[in-house]
JSON list of C-alpha atoms and ligand atoms in Angstrom, two decimals:
[
{"chain": "A", "resi": 1, "resn": "MET", "atom": "CA", "xyz": [54.49, 103.50, 95.78]},
{"chain": "A", "resi": 2, "resn": "LYS", "atom": "CA", "xyz": [54.23, 100.05, 97.23]},
{"chain": "A", "resi": 3, "resn": "PRO", "atom": "CA", "xyz": [51.52, 97.62, 95.69]},
{"chain": "A", "resi": 4, "resn": "ARG", "atom": "CA", "xyz": [48.04, 97.18, 98.35]},
{"chain": "A", "resi": 5, "resn": "GLY", "atom": "CA", "xyz": [47.94, 94.03, 97.17]},
{"chain": "A", "resi": 6, "resn": "PRO", "atom": "CA", "xyz": [49.87, 92.03, 100.39]},
{"chain": "A", "resi": 7, "resn": "VAL", "atom": "CA", "xyz": [47.85, 94.65, 102.56]},
{"chain": "A", "resi": 8, "resn": "MET", "atom": "CA", "xyz": [44.66, 92.83, 101.53]},
{"chain": "A", "resi": 9, "resn": "GLU", "atom": "CA", "xyz": [45.85, 89.24, 101.35]},
{"chain": "A", "resi": 10, "resn": "GLU", "atom": "CA", "xyz": [47.38, 89.66, 105.27]},
{"chain": "A", "resi": 11, "resn": "GLU", "atom": "CA", "xyz": [43.85, 91.15, 106.66]},
{"chain": "A", "resi": 12, "resn": "ARG", "atom": "CA", "xyz": [41.45, 88.58, 104.24]},
{"chain": "A", "resi": 13, "resn": "VAL", "atom": "CA", "xyz": [40.18, 91.54, 102.84]},
{"chain": "A", "resi": 14, "resn": "PRO", "atom": "CA", "xyz": [38.29, 90.60, 98.83]},
{"chain": "A", "resi": 15, "resn": "TYR", "atom": "CA", "xyz": [38.95, 93.49, 96.65]},
{"chain": "A", "resi": 16, "resn": "THR", "atom": "CA", "xyz": [37.93, 93.83, 92.81]},
{"chain": "A", "resi": 17, "resn": "MET", "atom": "CA", "xyz": [40.48, 96.56, 90.65]},
{"chain": "A", "resi": 18, "resn": "PHE", "atom": "CA", "xyz": [38.68, 97.69, 87.95]},
{"chain": "A", "resi": 19, "resn": "VAL", "atom": "CA", "xyz": [41.70, 98.31, 85.30]},
{"chain": "A", "resi": 20, "resn": "ALA", "atom": "CA", "xyz": [41.52, 100.66, 82.24]},
{"chain": "A", "resi": 21, "resn": "THR", "atom": "CA", "xyz": [44.03, 98.23, 79.78]},
{"chain": "A", "resi": 22, "resn": "ASP", "atom": "CA", "xyz": [45.50, 101.22, 78.22]},
{"chain": "A", "resi": 23, "resn": "LEU", "atom": "CA", "xyz": [46.81, 102.40, 81.42]},
{"chain": "A", "resi": 24, "resn": "ILE", "atom": "CA", "xyz": [48.40, 99.17, 82.26]},
{"chain": "A", "resi": 25, "resn": "ASP", "atom": "CA", "xyz": [52.08, 99.52, 82.06]},
{"chain": "A", "resi": 26, "resn": "ALA", "atom": "CA", "xyz": [51.17, 103.44, 80.64]},
{"chain": "A", "resi": 27, "resn": "ASP", "atom": "CA", "xyz": [55.15, 104.94, 81.27]},
{"chain": "A", "resi": 28, "resn": "PRO", "atom": "CA", "xyz": [54.59, 108.63, 82.97]},
{"chain": "A", "resi": 29, "resn": "GLU", "atom": "CA", "xyz": [54.41, 110.61, 79.84]},
{"chain": "A", "resi": 30, "resn": "THR", "atom": "CA", "xyz": [51.48, 108.95, 78.66]},
{"chain": "A", "resi": 31, "resn": "LEU", "atom": "CA", "xyz": [50.18, 109.45, 82.62]},
{"chain": "A", "resi": 32, "resn": "ASN", "atom": "CA", "xyz": [50.61, 112.96, 82.55]},
{"chain": "A", "resi": 33, "resn": "SER", "atom": "CA", "xyz": [48.79, 113.84, 79.87]},
{"chain": "A", "resi": 34, "resn": "TYR", "atom": "CA", "xyz": [45.92, 111.44, 80.62]},
{"chain": "A", "resi": 35, "resn": "PHE", "atom": "CA", "xyz": [45.71, 113.27, 84.15]},
{"chain": "A", "resi": 36, "resn": "ALA", "atom": "CA", "xyz": [46.67, 116.69, 82.31]},
{"chain": "A", "resi": 37, "resn": "HIS", "atom": "CA", "xyz": [43.15, 118.17, 83.64]},
{"chain": "A", "resi": 38, "resn": "MET", "atom": "CA", "xyz": [42.99, 116.15, 86.93]},
{"chain": "A", "resi": 39, "resn": "PRO", "atom": "CA", "xyz": [46.63, 118.17, 88.54]},
{"chain": "A", "resi": 40, "resn": "ALA", "atom": "CA", "xyz": [45.88, 115.89, 91.93]},
{"chain": "A", "resi": 41, "resn": "TYR", "atom": "CA", "xyz": [46.93, 113.06, 89.39]},
{"chain": "A", "resi": 42, "resn": "ARG", "atom": "CA", "xyz": [49.52, 114.05, 87.68]},
{"chain": "A", "resi": 43, "resn": "ALA", "atom": "CA", "xyz": [52.72, 113.05, 88.71]},
{"chain": "A", "resi": 44, "resn": "ARG", "atom": "CA", "xyz": [51.74, 111.18, 91.87]},
{"chain": "A", "resi": 45, "resn": "VAL", "atom": "CA", "xyz": [49.53, 107.93, 90.31]},
{"chain": "A", "resi": 46, "resn": "ARG", "atom": "CA", "xyz": [51.83, 105.82, 88.76]},
{"chain": "A", "resi": 47, "resn": "THR", "atom": "CA", "xyz": [50.37, 102.11, 87.20]},
{"chain": "A", "resi": 48, "resn": "LEU", "atom": "CA", "xyz": [50.27, 98.42, 88.19]},
{"chain": "A", "resi": 49, "resn": "ASP", "atom": "CA", "xyz": [51.74, 96.68, 86.04]},
{"chain": "A", "resi": 50, "resn": "TRP", "atom": "CA", "xyz": [50.09, 93.07, 83.90]},
{"chain": "A", "resi": 51, "resn": "GLY", "atom": "CA", "xyz": [52.85, 90.88, 86.22]},
{"chain": "A", "resi": 52, "resn": "GLN", "atom": "CA", "xyz": [51.11, 93.00, 89.57]},
{"chain": "A", "resi": 53, "resn": "ALA", "atom": "CA", "xyz": [47.41, 92.55, 88.27]},
{"chain": "A", "resi": 54, "resn": "LYS", "atom": "CA", "xyz": [48.19, 88.89, 87.72]},
{"chain": "A", "resi": 55, "resn": "ALA", "atom": "CA", "xyz": [49.39, 88.30, 91.33]},
{"chain": "A", "resi": 56, "resn": "ALA", "atom": "CA", "xyz": [46.93, 90.32, 92.22]},
{"chain": "A", "resi": 57, "resn": "ALA", "atom": "CA", "xyz": [44.53, 87.37, 90.63]},
{"chain": "A", "resi": 58, "resn": "GLU", "atom": "CA", "xyz": [45.84, 84.49, 92.01]},
{"chain": "A", "resi": 59, "resn": "GLY", "atom": "CA", "xyz": [45.34, 85.66, 95.22]},
{"chain": "A", "resi": 60, "resn": "ILE", "atom": "CA", "xyz": [42.15, 87.39, 97.18]},
{"chain": "A", "resi": 61, "resn": "GLY", "atom": "CA", "xyz": [42.01, 89.94, 94.40]},
{"chain": "A", "resi": 62, "resn": "GLU", "atom": "CA", "xyz": [40.06, 90.28, 91.50]},
{"chain": "A", "resi": 63, "resn": "ILE", "atom": "CA", "xyz": [41.31, 91.97, 88.51]},
{"chain": "A", "resi": 64, "resn": "GLY", "atom": "CA", "xyz": [37.22, 93.44, 86.96]},
{"chain": "A", "resi": 65, "resn": "CYS", "atom": "CA", "xyz": [37.11, 96.39, 83.80]},
{"chain": "A", "resi": 66, "resn": "HIS", "atom": "CA", "xyz": [37.19, 99.09, 83.32]},
{"chain": "A", "resi": 67, "resn": "THR", "atom": "CA", "xyz": [37.30, 100.02, 79.84]},
{"chain": "A", "resi": 68, "resn": "ARG", "atom": "CA", "xyz": [40.02, 100.29, 77.51]},
{"chain": "A", "resi": 69, "resn": "THR", "atom": "CA", "xyz": [40.85, 103.50, 77.73]},
{"chain": "A", "resi": 70, "resn": "HIS", "atom": "CA", "xyz": [38.60, 104.84, 80.72]},
{"chain": "A", "resi": 71, "resn": "ALA", "atom": "CA", "xyz": [36.09, 106.54, 77.83]},
{"chain": "A", "resi": 72, "resn": "ARG", "atom": "CA", "xyz": [33.06, 108.27, 79.10]},
{"chain": "A", "resi": 73, "resn": "LEU", "atom": "CA", "xyz": [30.63, 105.63, 76.89]},
{"chain": "A", "resi": 74, "resn": "SER", "atom": "CA", "xyz": [27.78, 107.15, 76.66]},
{"chain": "A", "resi": 75, "resn": "GLN", "atom": "CA", "xyz": [29.66, 109.70, 74.78]},
{"chain": "A", "resi": 76, "resn": "ILE", "atom": "CA", "xyz": [30.98, 106.60, 72.54]},
{"chain": "A", "resi": 77, "resn": "SER", "atom": "CA", "xyz": [27.01, 105.25, 72.30]},
{"chain": "A", "resi": 78, "resn": "GLY", "atom": "CA", "xyz": [26.60, 106.39, 68.77]},
{"chain": "A", "resi": 79, "resn": "ASP", "atom": "CA", "xyz": [29.94, 104.15, 67.45]},
{"chain": "A", "resi": 80, "resn": "PRO", "atom": "CA", "xyz": [29.15, 100.23, 68.50]},
{"chain": "A", "resi": 81, "resn": "ALA", "atom": "CA", "xyz": [32.46, 98.95, 66.85]},
{"chain": "A", "resi": 82, "resn": "ARG", "atom": "CA", "xyz": [33.99, 101.30, 69.81]},
{"chain": "A", "resi": 83, "resn": "LEU", "atom": "CA", "xyz": [32.13, 100.49, 72.60]},
{"chain": "A", "resi": 84, "resn": "THR", "atom": "CA", "xyz": [32.86, 96.98, 71.64]},
{"chain": "A", "resi": 85, "resn": "ASP", "atom": "CA", "xyz": [36.21, 97.58, 71.77]},
{"chain": "A", "resi": 86, "resn": "GLU", "atom": "CA", "xyz": [36.61, 99.86, 74.72]},
{"chain": "A", "resi": 87, "resn": "ILE", "atom": "CA", "xyz": [33.76, 96.91, 76.52]},
{"chain": "A", "resi": 88, "resn": "ALA", "atom": "CA", "xyz": [34.58, 93.38, 75.46]},
{"chain": "A", "resi": 89, "resn": "GLY", "atom": "CA", "xyz": [38.03, 94.06, 74.20]},
{"chain": "A", "resi": 90, "resn": "ALA", "atom": "CA", "xyz": [39.44, 95.05, 77.09]},
{"chain": "A", "resi": 91, "resn": "ARG", "atom": "CA", "xyz": [37.53, 92.30, 77.90]},
{"chain": "A", "resi": 92, "resn": "ALA", "atom": "CA", "xyz": [39.36, 90.43, 76.16]},
{"chain": "A", "resi": 93, "resn": "ILE", "atom": "CA", "xyz": [43.11, 91.79, 77.13]},
{"chain": "A", "resi": 94, "resn": "ILE", "atom": "CA", "xyz": [42.50, 91.54, 80.38]},
{"chain": "A", "resi": 95, "resn": "GLU", "atom": "CA", "xyz": [41.77, 88.00, 80.25]},
{"chain": "A", "resi": 96, "resn": "ARG", "atom": "CA", "xyz": [44.46, 87.31, 78.05]},
{"chain": "A", "resi": 97, "resn": "HIS", "atom": "CA", "xyz": [47.06, 88.79, 80.73]},
{"chain": "A", "resi": 98, "resn": "VAL", "atom": "CA", "xyz": [45.93, 87.58, 84.26]},
{"chain": "A", "resi": 99, "resn": "GLY", "atom": "CA", "xyz": [44.90, 84.17, 82.49]},
{"chain": "A", "resi": 100, "resn": "GLN", "atom": "CA", "xyz": [40.76, 84.08, 84.31]},
{"chain": "A", "resi": 101, "resn": "THR", "atom": "CA", "xyz": [38.26, 85.18, 83.09]},
{"chain": "A", "resi": 102, "resn": "CYS", "atom": "CA", "xyz": [37.40, 88.81, 83.65]},
{"chain": "A", "resi": 103, "resn": "ASP", "atom": "CA", "xyz": [33.15, 88.60, 85.11]},
{"chain": "A", "resi": 104, "resn": "SER", "atom": "CA", "xyz": [33.29, 92.17, 86.48]},
{"chain": "A", "resi": 105, "resn": "PHE", "atom": "CA", "xyz": [32.79, 95.74, 84.92]},
{"chain": "A", "resi": 106, "resn": "ALA", "atom": "CA", "xyz": [32.40, 99.58, 86.45]},
{"chain": "A", "resi": 107, "resn": "TRP", "atom": "CA", "xyz": [31.85, 102.12, 84.34]},
{"chain": "A", "resi": 108, "resn": "PRO", "atom": "CA", "xyz": [34.28, 105.09, 83.95]},
{"chain": "A", "resi": 109, "resn": "TYR", "atom": "CA", "xyz": [32.66, 107.85, 85.78]},
{"chain": "A", "resi": 110, "resn": "GLY", "atom": "CA", "xyz": [29.94, 106.52, 85.87]},
{"chain": "A", "resi": 111, "resn": "THR", "atom": "CA", "xyz": [26.78, 108.45, 87.15]},
{"chain": "A", "resi": 112, "resn": "ALA", "atom": "CA", "xyz": [23.53, 108.49, 86.35]},
{"chain": "A", "resi": 113, "resn": "SER", "atom": "CA", "xyz": [23.73, 110.32, 82.91]},
{"chain": "A", "resi": 114, "resn": "ASP", "atom": "CA", "xyz": [27.04, 108.21, 81.75]},
{"chain": "A", "resi": 115, "resn": "ILE", "atom": "CA", "xyz": [24.54, 105.52, 81.77]},
{"chain": "A", "resi": 116, "resn": "ASP", "atom": "CA", "xyz": [22.44, 104.50, 78.68]},
{"chain": "A", "resi": 117, "resn": "ALA", "atom": "CA", "xyz": [21.10, 101.17, 77.13]},
{"chain": "A", "resi": 118, "resn": "ALA", "atom": "CA", "xyz": [23.82, 101.16, 74.29]},
{"chain": "A", "resi": 119, "resn": "GLY", "atom": "CA", "xyz": [26.53, 100.96, 77.17]},
{"chain": "A", "resi": 120, "resn": "ARG", "atom": "CA", "xyz": [24.19, 98.33, 79.36]},
{"chain": "A", "resi": 121, "resn": "ALA", "atom": "CA", "xyz": [23.81, 96.02, 75.97]},
{"chain": "A", "resi": 122, "resn": "ALA", "atom": "CA", "xyz": [27.61, 96.67, 75.12]},
{"chain": "A", "resi": 123, "resn": "ILE", "atom": "CA", "xyz": [28.84, 95.60, 79.00]},
{"chain": "A", "resi": 124, "resn": "ALA", "atom": "CA", "xyz": [26.24, 92.63, 79.07]},
{"chain": "A", "resi": 125, "resn": "ASP", "atom": "CA", "xyz": [26.99, 90.72, 75.40]},
{"chain": "A", "resi": 126, "resn": "ALA", "atom": "CA", "xyz": [30.15, 91.19, 76.14]},
{"chain": "A", "resi": 127, "resn": "GLY", "atom": "CA", "xyz": [29.56, 88.31, 79.02]},
{"chain": "A", "resi": 128, "resn": "PHE", "atom": "CA", "xyz": [30.04, 90.71, 82.45]},
{"chain": "A", "resi": 129, "resn": "THR", "atom": "CA", "xyz": [28.25, 89.22, 85.70]},
{"chain": "A", "resi": 130, "resn": "SER", "atom": "CA", "xyz": [27.82, 92.52, 87.57]},
{"chain": "A", "resi": 131, "resn": "ASN", "atom": "CA", "xyz": [28.23, 96.08, 86.62]},
{"chain": "A", "resi": 132, "resn": "PHE", "atom": "CA", "xyz": [29.53, 98.83, 89.42]},
{"chain": "A", "resi": 133, "resn": "SER", "atom": "CA", "xyz": [28.07, 102.25, 88.09]},
{"chain": "A", "resi": 134, "resn": "ALA", "atom": "CA", "xyz": [29.17, 105.45, 90.56]},
{"chain": "A", "resi": 135, "resn": "VAL", "atom": "CA", "xyz": [26.36, 106.30, 91.47]},
{"chain": "A", "resi": 136, "resn": "ARG", "atom": "CA", "xyz": [26.35, 106.47, 95.30]},
{"chain": "A", "resi": 137, "resn": "GLY", "atom": "CA", "xyz": [24.03, 103.71, 97.40]},
{"chain": "A", "resi": 138, "resn": "ALA", "atom": "CA", "xyz": [24.21, 100.77, 99.77]},
{"chain": "A", "resi": 139, "resn": "VAL", "atom": "CA", "xyz": [23.56, 96.93, 98.48]},
{"chain": "A", "resi": 140, "resn": "GLN", "atom": "CA", "xyz": [20.59, 95.72, 99.16]},
{"chain": "A", "resi": 141, "resn": "PRO", "atom": "CA", "xyz": [20.94, 91.99, 99.67]},
{"chain": "A", "resi": 142, "resn": "GLY", "atom": "CA", "xyz": [17.85, 90.27, 96.97]},
{"chain": "A", "resi": 143, "resn": "THR", "atom": "CA", "xyz": [16.90, 93.55, 95.30]},
{"chain": "A", "resi": 144, "resn": "THR", "atom": "CA", "xyz": [20.13, 95.36, 93.89]},
{"chain": "A", "resi": 145, "resn": "ASP", "atom": "CA", "xyz": [20.34, 94.70, 90.22]},
{"chain": "A", "resi": 146, "resn": "VAL", "atom": "CA", "xyz": [23.43, 93.07, 89.87]},
{"chain": "A", "resi": 147, "resn": "MET", "atom": "CA", "xyz": [23.88, 94.83, 86.67]},
{"chain": "A", "resi": 148, "resn": "ASN", "atom": "CA", "xyz": [23.86, 97.97, 88.03]},
{"chain": "A", "resi": 149, "resn": "ILE", "atom": "CA", "xyz": [25.37, 98.13, 91.92]},
{"chain": "A", "resi": 150, "resn": "PRO", "atom": "CA", "xyz": [26.10, 101.77, 93.24]},
{"chain": "A", "resi": 151, "resn": "ARG", "atom": "CA", "xyz": [29.67, 102.25, 94.53]},
{"chain": "A", "resi": 152, "resn": "HIS", "atom": "CA", "xyz": [30.87, 105.05, 96.92]},
{"chain": "A", "resi": 153, "resn": "GLN", "atom": "CA", "xyz": [34.15, 107.15, 95.18]},
{"chain": "A", "resi": 154, "resn": "LEU", "atom": "CA", "xyz": [37.04, 107.83, 97.29]},
{"chain": "A", "resi": 155, "resn": "GLU", "atom": "CA", "xyz": [39.85, 109.85, 96.46]},
{"chain": "A", "resi": 156, "resn": "PHE", "atom": "CA", "xyz": [43.26, 109.52, 97.55]},
{"chain": "A", "resi": 157, "resn": "HIS", "atom": "CA", "xyz": [43.51, 112.38, 98.26]},
{"chain": "A", "resi": 158, "resn": "TRP", "atom": "CA", "xyz": [40.70, 113.00, 100.83]},
{"chain": "A", "resi": 159, "resn": "PRO", "atom": "CA", "xyz": [41.57, 113.74, 104.10]},
{"chain": "A", "resi": 160, "resn": "LEU", "atom": "CA", "xyz": [39.73, 110.83, 106.07]},
{"chain": "A", "resi": 161, "resn": "HIS", "atom": "CA", "xyz": [36.89, 112.84, 107.73]},
{"chain": "A", "resi": 162, "resn": "GLU", "atom": "CA", "xyz": [35.74, 112.88, 104.09]},
{"chain": "A", "resi": 163, "resn": "LEU", "atom": "CA", "xyz": [35.78, 109.44, 103.63]},
{"chain": "A", "resi": 164, "resn": "MET", "atom": "CA", "xyz": [33.68, 108.34, 106.94]},
{"chain": "A", "resi": 165, "resn": "VAL", "atom": "CA", "xyz": [31.57, 110.79, 105.85]},
{"chain": "A", "resi": 166, "resn": "TRP", "atom": "CA", "xyz": [31.26, 108.91, 102.58]},
{"chain": "A", "resi": 167, "resn": "ALA", "atom": "CA", "xyz": [31.71, 105.56, 104.30]},
{"chain": "A", "resi": 168, "resn": "ARG", "atom": "CA", "xyz": [28.78, 105.81, 107.46]},
{"chain": "A", "resi": 169, "resn": "GLY", "atom": "CA", "xyz": [26.60, 106.36, 104.08]},
{"chain": "A", "resi": 170, "resn": "PHE", "atom": "CA", "xyz": [26.19, 109.76, 103.89]},
{"chain": "A", "resi": 171, "resn": "ARG", "atom": "CA", "xyz": [23.78, 110.61, 100.42]},
{"chain": "A", "resi": 172, "resn": "GLU", "atom": "CA", "xyz": [23.03, 107.05, 99.99]},
{"chain": "A", "resi": 173, "resn": "PRO", "atom": "CA", "xyz": [19.81, 106.82, 99.25]},
{"chain": "B", "resi": 201, "resn": "ZN", "atom": "ZN1", "xyz": [37.54, 105.16, 86.45]}
]
């Protein structure tokens, strides 16, 4: 698959790629086992390598944090060491490879039931200055909580008309 970074550079569209660090450079076997329950992705997704991530960050892109293993944080919120490794640990890995500060975090899955106090505290403690959920909605300047920013989930295999529905604000509060 052709990297999309250059297109965003040409069009001058700022973007953030949220990466799960253990899946960067992952071999096809690891990816297939990760996507075992998501057949639409199997054998179709290839991940970035660190060189591509660094190049994006040196251009118009930003590399954000999406944990190490794409963990569902609400399932590990009783395990502070694991939570810290997934959040602060992933941030340190990104900064080491990319050579820039990693300020933005996005919850894996990120539905309302995935977001809890332990996760929120671990994300703030790790030093992130913005945090994206996957709860749909519009950003309201001045009122949106920067540590709980709404985000529209779009999937590559969805038809264009479906993307247009979400892009027009369907189901936004
Ligand atoms: Zn995700």
